[in-house]
Short mmCIF file of C-alpha atoms and ligand atoms in Angstrom, two decimals:
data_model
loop_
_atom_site.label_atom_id
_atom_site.label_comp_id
_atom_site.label_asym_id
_atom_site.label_seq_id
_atom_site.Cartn_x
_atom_site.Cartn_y
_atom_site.Cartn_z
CA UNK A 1 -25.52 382.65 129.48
CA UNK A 2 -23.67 380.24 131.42
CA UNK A 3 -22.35 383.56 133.45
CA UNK A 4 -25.77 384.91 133.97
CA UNK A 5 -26.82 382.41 135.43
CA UNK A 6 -24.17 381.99 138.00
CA UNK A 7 -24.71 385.87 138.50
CA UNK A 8 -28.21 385.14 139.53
CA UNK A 9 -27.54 381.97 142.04
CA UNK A 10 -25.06 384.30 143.64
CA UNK A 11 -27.54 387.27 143.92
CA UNK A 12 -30.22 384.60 145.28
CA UNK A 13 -27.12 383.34 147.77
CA UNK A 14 -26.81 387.21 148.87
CA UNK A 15 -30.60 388.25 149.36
CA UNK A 16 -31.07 384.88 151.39
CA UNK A 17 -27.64 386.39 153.71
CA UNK A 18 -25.28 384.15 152.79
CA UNK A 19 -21.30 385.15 151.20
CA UNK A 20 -20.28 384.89 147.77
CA UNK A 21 -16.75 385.41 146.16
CA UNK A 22 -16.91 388.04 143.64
CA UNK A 23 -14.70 389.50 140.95
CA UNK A 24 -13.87 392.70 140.24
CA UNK A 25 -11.00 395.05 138.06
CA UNK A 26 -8.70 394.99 141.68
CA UNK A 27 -8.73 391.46 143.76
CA UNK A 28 -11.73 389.51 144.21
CA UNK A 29 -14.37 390.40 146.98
CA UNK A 30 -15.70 388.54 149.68
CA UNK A 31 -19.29 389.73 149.47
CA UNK A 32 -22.70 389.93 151.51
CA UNK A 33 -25.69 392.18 151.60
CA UNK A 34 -24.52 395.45 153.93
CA UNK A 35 -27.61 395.90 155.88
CA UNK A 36 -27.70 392.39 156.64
CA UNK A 37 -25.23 392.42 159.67
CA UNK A 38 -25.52 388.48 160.96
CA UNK A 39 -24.40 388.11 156.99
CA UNK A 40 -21.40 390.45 157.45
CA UNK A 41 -20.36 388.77 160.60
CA UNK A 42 -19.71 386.24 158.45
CA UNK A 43 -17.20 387.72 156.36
CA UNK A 44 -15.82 388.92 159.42
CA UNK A 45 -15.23 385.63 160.81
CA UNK A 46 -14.25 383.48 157.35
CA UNK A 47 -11.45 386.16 156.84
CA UNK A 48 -10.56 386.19 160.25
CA UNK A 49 -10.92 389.84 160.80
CA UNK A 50 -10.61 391.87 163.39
CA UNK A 51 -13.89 393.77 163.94
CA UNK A 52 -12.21 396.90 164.64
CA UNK A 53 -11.08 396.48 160.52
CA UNK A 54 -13.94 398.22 158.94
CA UNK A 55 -15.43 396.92 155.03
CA UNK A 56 -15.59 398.85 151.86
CA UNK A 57 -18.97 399.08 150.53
CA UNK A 58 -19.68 397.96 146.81
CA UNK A 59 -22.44 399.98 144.68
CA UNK A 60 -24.16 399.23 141.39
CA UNK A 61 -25.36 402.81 140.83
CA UNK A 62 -25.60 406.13 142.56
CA UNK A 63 -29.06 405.37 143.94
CA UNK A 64 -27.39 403.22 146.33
CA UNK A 65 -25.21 405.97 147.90
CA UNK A 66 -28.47 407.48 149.30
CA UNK A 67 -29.26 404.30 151.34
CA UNK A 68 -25.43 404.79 152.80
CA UNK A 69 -24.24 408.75 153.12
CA UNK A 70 -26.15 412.13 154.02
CA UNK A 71 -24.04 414.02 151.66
CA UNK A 72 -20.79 414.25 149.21
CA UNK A 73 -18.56 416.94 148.90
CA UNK A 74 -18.15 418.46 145.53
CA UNK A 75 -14.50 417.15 145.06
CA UNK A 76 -15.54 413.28 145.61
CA UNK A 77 -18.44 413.94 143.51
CA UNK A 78 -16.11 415.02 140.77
CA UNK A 79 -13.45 412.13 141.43
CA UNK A 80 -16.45 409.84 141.41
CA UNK A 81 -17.73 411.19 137.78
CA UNK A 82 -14.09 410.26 136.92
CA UNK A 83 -13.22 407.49 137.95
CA UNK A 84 -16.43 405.15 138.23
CA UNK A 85 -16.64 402.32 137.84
CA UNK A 86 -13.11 401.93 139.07
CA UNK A 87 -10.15 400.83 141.68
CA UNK A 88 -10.96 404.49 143.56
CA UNK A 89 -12.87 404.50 147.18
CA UNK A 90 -14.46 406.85 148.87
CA UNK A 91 -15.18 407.41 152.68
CA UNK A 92 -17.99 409.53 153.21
CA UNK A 93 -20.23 410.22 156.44
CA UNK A 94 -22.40 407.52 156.92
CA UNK A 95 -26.45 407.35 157.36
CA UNK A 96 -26.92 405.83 160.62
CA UNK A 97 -28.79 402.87 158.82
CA UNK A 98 -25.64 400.97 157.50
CA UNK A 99 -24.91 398.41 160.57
CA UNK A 100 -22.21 399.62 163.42
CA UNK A 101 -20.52 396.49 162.45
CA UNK A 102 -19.79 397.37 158.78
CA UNK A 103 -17.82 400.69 159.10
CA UNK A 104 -16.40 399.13 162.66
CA UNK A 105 -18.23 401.98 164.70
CA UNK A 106 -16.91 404.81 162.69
CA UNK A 107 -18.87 407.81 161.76
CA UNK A 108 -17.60 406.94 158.15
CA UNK A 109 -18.43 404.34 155.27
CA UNK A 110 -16.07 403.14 152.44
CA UNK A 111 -17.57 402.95 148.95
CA UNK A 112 -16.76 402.29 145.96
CA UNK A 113 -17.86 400.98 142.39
CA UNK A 114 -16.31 398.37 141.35
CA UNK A 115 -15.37 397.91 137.26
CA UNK A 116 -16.63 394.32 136.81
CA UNK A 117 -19.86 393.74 134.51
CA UNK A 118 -20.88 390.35 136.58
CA UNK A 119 -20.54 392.42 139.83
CA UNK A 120 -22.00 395.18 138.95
CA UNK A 121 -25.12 392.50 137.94
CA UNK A 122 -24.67 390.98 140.55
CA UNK A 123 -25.33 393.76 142.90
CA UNK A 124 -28.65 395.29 140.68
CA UNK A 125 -29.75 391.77 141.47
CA UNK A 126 -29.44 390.85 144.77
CA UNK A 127 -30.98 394.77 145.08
CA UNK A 128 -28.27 395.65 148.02
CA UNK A 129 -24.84 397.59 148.74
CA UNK A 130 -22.71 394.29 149.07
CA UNK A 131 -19.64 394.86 151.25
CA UNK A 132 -16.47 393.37 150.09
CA UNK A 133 -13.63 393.07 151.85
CA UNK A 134 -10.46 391.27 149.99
CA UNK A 135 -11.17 387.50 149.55
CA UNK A 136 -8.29 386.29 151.75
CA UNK A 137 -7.26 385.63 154.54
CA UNK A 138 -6.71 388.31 156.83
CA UNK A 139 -3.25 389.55 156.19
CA UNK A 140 -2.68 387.57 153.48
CA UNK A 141 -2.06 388.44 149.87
CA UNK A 142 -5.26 389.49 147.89
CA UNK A 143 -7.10 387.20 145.94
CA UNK A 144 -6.82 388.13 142.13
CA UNK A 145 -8.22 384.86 140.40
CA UNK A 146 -10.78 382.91 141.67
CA UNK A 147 -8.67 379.45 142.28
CA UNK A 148 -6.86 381.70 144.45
CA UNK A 149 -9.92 382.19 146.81
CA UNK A 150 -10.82 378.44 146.29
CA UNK A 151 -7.36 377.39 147.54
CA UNK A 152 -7.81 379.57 150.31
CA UNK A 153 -11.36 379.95 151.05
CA UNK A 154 -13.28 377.86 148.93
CA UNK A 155 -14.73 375.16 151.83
CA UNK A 156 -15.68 378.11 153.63
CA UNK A 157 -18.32 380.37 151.52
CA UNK A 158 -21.50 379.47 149.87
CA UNK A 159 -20.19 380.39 146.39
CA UNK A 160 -17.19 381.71 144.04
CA UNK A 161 -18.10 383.92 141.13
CA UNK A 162 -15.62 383.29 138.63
CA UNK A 163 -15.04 386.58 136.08
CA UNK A 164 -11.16 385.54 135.52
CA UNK A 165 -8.21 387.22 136.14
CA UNK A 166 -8.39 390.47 137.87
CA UNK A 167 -7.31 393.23 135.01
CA UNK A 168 -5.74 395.92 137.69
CA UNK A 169 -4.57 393.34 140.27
CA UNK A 170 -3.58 396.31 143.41
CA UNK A 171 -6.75 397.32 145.26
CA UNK A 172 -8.66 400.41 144.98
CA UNK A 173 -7.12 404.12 146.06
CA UNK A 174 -8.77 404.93 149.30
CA UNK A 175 -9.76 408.66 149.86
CA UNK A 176 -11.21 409.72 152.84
CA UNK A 177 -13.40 412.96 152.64
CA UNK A 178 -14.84 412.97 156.56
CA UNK A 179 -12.41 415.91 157.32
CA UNK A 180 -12.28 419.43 155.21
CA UNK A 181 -9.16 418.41 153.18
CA UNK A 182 -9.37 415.01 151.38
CA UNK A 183 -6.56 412.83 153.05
CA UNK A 184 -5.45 409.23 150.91
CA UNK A 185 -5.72 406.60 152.77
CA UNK A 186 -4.30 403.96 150.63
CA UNK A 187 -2.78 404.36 147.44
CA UNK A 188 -3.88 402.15 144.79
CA UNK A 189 -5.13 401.35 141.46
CA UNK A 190 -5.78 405.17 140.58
CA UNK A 191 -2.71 407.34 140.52
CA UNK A 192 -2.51 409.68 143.49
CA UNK A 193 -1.60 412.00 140.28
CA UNK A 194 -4.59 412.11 138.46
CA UNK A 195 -6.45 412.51 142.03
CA UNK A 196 -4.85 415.40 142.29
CA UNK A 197 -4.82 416.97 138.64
CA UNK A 198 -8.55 416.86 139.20
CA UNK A 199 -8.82 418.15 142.99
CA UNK A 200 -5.63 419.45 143.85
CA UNK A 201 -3.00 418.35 146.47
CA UNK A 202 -4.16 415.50 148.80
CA UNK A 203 -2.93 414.99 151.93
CA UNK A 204 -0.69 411.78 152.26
CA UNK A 205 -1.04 409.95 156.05
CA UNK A 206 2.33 409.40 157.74
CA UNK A 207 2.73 405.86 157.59
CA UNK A 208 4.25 405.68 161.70
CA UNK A 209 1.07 407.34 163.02
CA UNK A 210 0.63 406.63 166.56
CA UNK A 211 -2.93 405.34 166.23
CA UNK A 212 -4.22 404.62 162.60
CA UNK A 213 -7.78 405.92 162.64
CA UNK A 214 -8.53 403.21 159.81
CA UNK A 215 -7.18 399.93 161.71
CA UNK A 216 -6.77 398.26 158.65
CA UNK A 217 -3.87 400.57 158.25
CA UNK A 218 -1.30 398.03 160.11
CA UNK A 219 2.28 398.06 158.62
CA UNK A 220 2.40 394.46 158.17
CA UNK A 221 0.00 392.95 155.73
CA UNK A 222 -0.31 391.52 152.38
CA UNK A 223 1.76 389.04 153.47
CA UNK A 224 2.89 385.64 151.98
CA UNK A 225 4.57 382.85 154.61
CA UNK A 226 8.00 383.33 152.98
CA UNK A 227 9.87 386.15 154.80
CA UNK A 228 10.04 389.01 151.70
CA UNK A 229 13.16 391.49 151.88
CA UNK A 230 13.24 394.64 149.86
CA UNK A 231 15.40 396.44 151.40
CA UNK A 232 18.55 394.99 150.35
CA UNK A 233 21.95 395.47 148.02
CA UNK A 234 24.28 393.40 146.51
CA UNK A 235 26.57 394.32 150.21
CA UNK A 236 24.68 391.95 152.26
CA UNK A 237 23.62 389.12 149.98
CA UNK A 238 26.90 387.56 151.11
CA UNK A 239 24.87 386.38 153.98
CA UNK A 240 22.33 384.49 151.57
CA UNK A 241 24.44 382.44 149.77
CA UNK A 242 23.51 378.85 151.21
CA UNK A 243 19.70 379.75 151.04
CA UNK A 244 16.76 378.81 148.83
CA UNK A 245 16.37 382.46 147.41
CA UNK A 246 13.33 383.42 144.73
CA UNK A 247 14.01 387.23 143.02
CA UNK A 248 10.56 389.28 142.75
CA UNK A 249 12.17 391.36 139.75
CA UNK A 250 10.47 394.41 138.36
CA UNK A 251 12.01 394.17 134.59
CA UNK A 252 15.24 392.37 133.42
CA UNK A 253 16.50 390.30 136.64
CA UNK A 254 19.92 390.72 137.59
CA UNK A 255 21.57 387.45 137.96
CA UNK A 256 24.31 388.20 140.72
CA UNK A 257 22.87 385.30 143.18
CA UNK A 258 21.77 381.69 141.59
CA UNK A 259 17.93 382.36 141.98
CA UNK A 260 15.60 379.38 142.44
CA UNK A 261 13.39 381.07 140.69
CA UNK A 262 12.77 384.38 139.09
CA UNK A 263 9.20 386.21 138.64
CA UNK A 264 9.62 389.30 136.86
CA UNK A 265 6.32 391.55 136.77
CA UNK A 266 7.07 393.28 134.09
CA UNK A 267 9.42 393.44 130.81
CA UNK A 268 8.28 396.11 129.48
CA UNK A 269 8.58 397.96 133.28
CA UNK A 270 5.23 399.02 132.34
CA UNK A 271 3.77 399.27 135.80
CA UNK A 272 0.12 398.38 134.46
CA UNK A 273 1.50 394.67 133.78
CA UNK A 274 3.45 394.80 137.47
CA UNK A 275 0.61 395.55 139.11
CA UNK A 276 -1.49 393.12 137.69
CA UNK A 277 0.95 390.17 138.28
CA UNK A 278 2.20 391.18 141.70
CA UNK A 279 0.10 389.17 143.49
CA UNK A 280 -0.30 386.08 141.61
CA UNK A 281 3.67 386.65 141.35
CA UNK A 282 4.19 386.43 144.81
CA UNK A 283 1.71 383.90 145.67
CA UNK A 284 3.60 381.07 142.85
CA UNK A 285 7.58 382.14 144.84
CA UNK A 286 5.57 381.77 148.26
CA UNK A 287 4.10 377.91 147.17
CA UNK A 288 7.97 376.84 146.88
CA UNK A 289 9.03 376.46 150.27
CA UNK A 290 11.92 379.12 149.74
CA UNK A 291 13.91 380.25 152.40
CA UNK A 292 13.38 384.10 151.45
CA UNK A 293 12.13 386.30 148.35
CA UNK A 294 14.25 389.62 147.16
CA UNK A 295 11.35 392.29 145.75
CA UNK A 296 13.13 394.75 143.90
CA UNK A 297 11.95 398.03 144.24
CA UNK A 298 9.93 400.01 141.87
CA UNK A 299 9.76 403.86 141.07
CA UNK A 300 7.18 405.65 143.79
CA UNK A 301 4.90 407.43 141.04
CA UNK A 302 1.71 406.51 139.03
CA UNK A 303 0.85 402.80 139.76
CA UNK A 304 4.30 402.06 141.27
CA UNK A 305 3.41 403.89 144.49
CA UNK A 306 0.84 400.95 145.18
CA UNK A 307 3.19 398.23 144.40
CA UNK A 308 5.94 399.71 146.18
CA UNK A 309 2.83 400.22 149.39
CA UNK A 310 2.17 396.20 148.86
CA UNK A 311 5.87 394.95 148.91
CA UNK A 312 6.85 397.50 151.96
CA UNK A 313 3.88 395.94 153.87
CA UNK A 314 4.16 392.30 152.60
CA UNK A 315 8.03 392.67 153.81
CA UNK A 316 7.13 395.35 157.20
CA UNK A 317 9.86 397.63 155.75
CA UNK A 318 8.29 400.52 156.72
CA UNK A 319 11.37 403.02 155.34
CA UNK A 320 9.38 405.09 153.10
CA UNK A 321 11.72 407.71 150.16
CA UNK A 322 8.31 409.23 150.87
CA UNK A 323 8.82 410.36 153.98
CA UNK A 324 6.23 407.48 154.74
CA UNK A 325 2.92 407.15 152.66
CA UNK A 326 -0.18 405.79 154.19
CA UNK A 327 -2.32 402.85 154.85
CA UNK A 328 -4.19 400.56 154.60
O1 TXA B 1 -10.01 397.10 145.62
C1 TXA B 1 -10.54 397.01 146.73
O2 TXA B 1 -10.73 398.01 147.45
C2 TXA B 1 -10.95 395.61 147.20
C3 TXA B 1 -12.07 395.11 146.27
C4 TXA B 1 -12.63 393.78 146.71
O3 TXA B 1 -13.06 396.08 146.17
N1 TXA B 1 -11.36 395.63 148.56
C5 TXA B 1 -10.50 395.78 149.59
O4 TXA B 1 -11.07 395.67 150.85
O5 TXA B 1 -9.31 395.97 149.44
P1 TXA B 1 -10.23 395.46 152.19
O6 TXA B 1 -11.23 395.25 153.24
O7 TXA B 1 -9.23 394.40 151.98
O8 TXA B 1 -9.54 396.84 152.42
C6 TXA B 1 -10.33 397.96 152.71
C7 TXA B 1 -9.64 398.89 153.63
C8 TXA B 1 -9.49 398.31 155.02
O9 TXA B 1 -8.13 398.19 155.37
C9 TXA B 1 -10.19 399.31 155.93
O10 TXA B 1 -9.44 399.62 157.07
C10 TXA B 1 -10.39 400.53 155.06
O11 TXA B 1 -10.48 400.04 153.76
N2 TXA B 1 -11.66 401.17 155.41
C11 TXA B 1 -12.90 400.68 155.28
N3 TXA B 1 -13.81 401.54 155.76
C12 TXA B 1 -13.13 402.61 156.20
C13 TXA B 1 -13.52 403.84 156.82
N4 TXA B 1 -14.79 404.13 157.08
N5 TXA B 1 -12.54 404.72 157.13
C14 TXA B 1 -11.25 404.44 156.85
N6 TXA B 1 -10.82 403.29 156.29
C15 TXA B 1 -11.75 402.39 155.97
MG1 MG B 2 -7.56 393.29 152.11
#
């Protein structure tokens, strides 16, 4: 009940243009009505975001595509079936309805449905495609509880809709479908795997591109204030010896170095859990004033390809075993 009715002040916040915090299975959302573009100028400037970084648009139901793309391709209808509601986005050809300033003056518009029952209310209510760019920050770690967006943002928006922790905790896969082979544009919380046991091989965009064609692409992002290192050995922590050091560990941390402190995502190494606590991870070592934070690394497959995307960005090692994944 109590929910319900914060669902519907938030709706009555959208419909009357204003921007609302809102959960969903990924990070949390900083949301406004799509076709009302003073409202996403807002989010623009509360994030600080470049206007040339175009916005994912959230839907409640497949009605609301029609109000945003002409047509989609048999394969992203398929992944769609799949995976909706869920961390996967689509970028279609846009109608030229949805505002310039949304999809940053690209012939394209993000989408995606989002796995969060109060969102997905939410958006029925306020009767609009809400755009939702990650609550933070720009280039900042993503939100994934909602005192995280209060710390950060919370003086700033008209309201926070708390649905608690976020249960995937990476952002959505991004999978662009404006060209004839589907191309990922960020890997995230579906498996580039089961994308492609259902349409085939993808193509994969070289991370050193000279000119990203999504601007949000930029190598260095996610980032916490503490300098993050992940490409390191045991050879060179000689040099760290005097310094305040926290270890981002994946499983069992290795105590070679006297850690301040020690996050590990995941005991199990079940990449599920990692995922899920990599951001809140890195957001408690980044509120202890440490000199530096070691991320282990993670094996590239399933979930592990996102995590490994995150820490590469959050630490601008752009060295990819991939032979350099992607975006975003
Ligand atoms: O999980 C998620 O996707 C979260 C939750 C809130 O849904 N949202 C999210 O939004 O991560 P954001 O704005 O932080 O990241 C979206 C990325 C941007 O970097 C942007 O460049 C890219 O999507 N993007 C948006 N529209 C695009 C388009 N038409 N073509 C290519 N890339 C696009
Ligand atoms: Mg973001």
């Amino acid at each position: 009940m109590k929910d319900m009715e914060a669902i519907r002040q938030a709706a009555e916040i959208i419909k009357r243009g204003g921007i609302v915090a809102f959960p969903t299975e990924t990070v949390y959302g900083l949301g406004a009505d799509a076709f009302n573009p003073l409202a996403v100028a807002r989010v623009f400037e509360v994030k600080r975001r470049p206007y040339f970084d175009p916005l994912i648009v959230h839907v409640a139901g497949y009605a609301d595509l029609e109000k945003l793309v002409i047509e989609i391709p048999s394969d992203a209808k398929r992944l769609m079936e799949r995976f909706w509601p869920g961390p996967l986005t689509v970028v279609l050809l846009k109608r030229a309805e949805v505002p310039d300033l949304v999809t940053a003056g690209l012939p394209t518009v993000a989408i995606r449905m989002p796995k969060h029952v109060m969102t997905l209310n939410l958006i029925q209510l306020a009767n609009c495609p809400i755009v939702g760019p990650s609550a933070n920050p720009f280039g900042y770690l993503s939100p994934t509880t909602a005192e995280h967006v209060r710390d950060q943002l919370g003086g700033q928006i008209d309201f926070i809709l708390d649905g608690g922790p976020c249960e995937v905790g990476v952002e959505s896969t991004i999978l662009s479908f404006s060209e004839k082979k589907s191309r990922l544009l960020r890997p995230g919380g579906v498996p580039l795997e089961e994308i492609e046991s259902i349409i085939g091989k993808v193509e994969i965009r070289p991370i050193n591109e000279e000119r990203p064609s999504a601007p949000g692409m930029l190598p260095r992002h996610y980032a916490p204030r503490t300098p993050i290192v992940l490409d390191w050995s045991k050879k060179n922590l000689d040099s760290y010896r005097d310094k305040k050091i926290g270890l981002l560990a994946f499983q069992e941390p290795k105590n070679f170095l006297k850690f301040h402190q020690i996050e590990v995502l995941s005991k199990k190494g079940d990449f599920r859990e990692a995922a899920a606590n990599l951001f809140s991870a890195i957001r408690r070592l980044d509120a202890l004033n440490l000199d530096l934070i070691l991320a282990e690394s993670v094996p590239e497959k399933g979930l592990g390809r996102a995590i490994m995307d995150r820490l590469r960005r959050a630490s601008q090692s752009l060295t990819s075993p991939l032979g350099g994944c992607v975006a975003i």
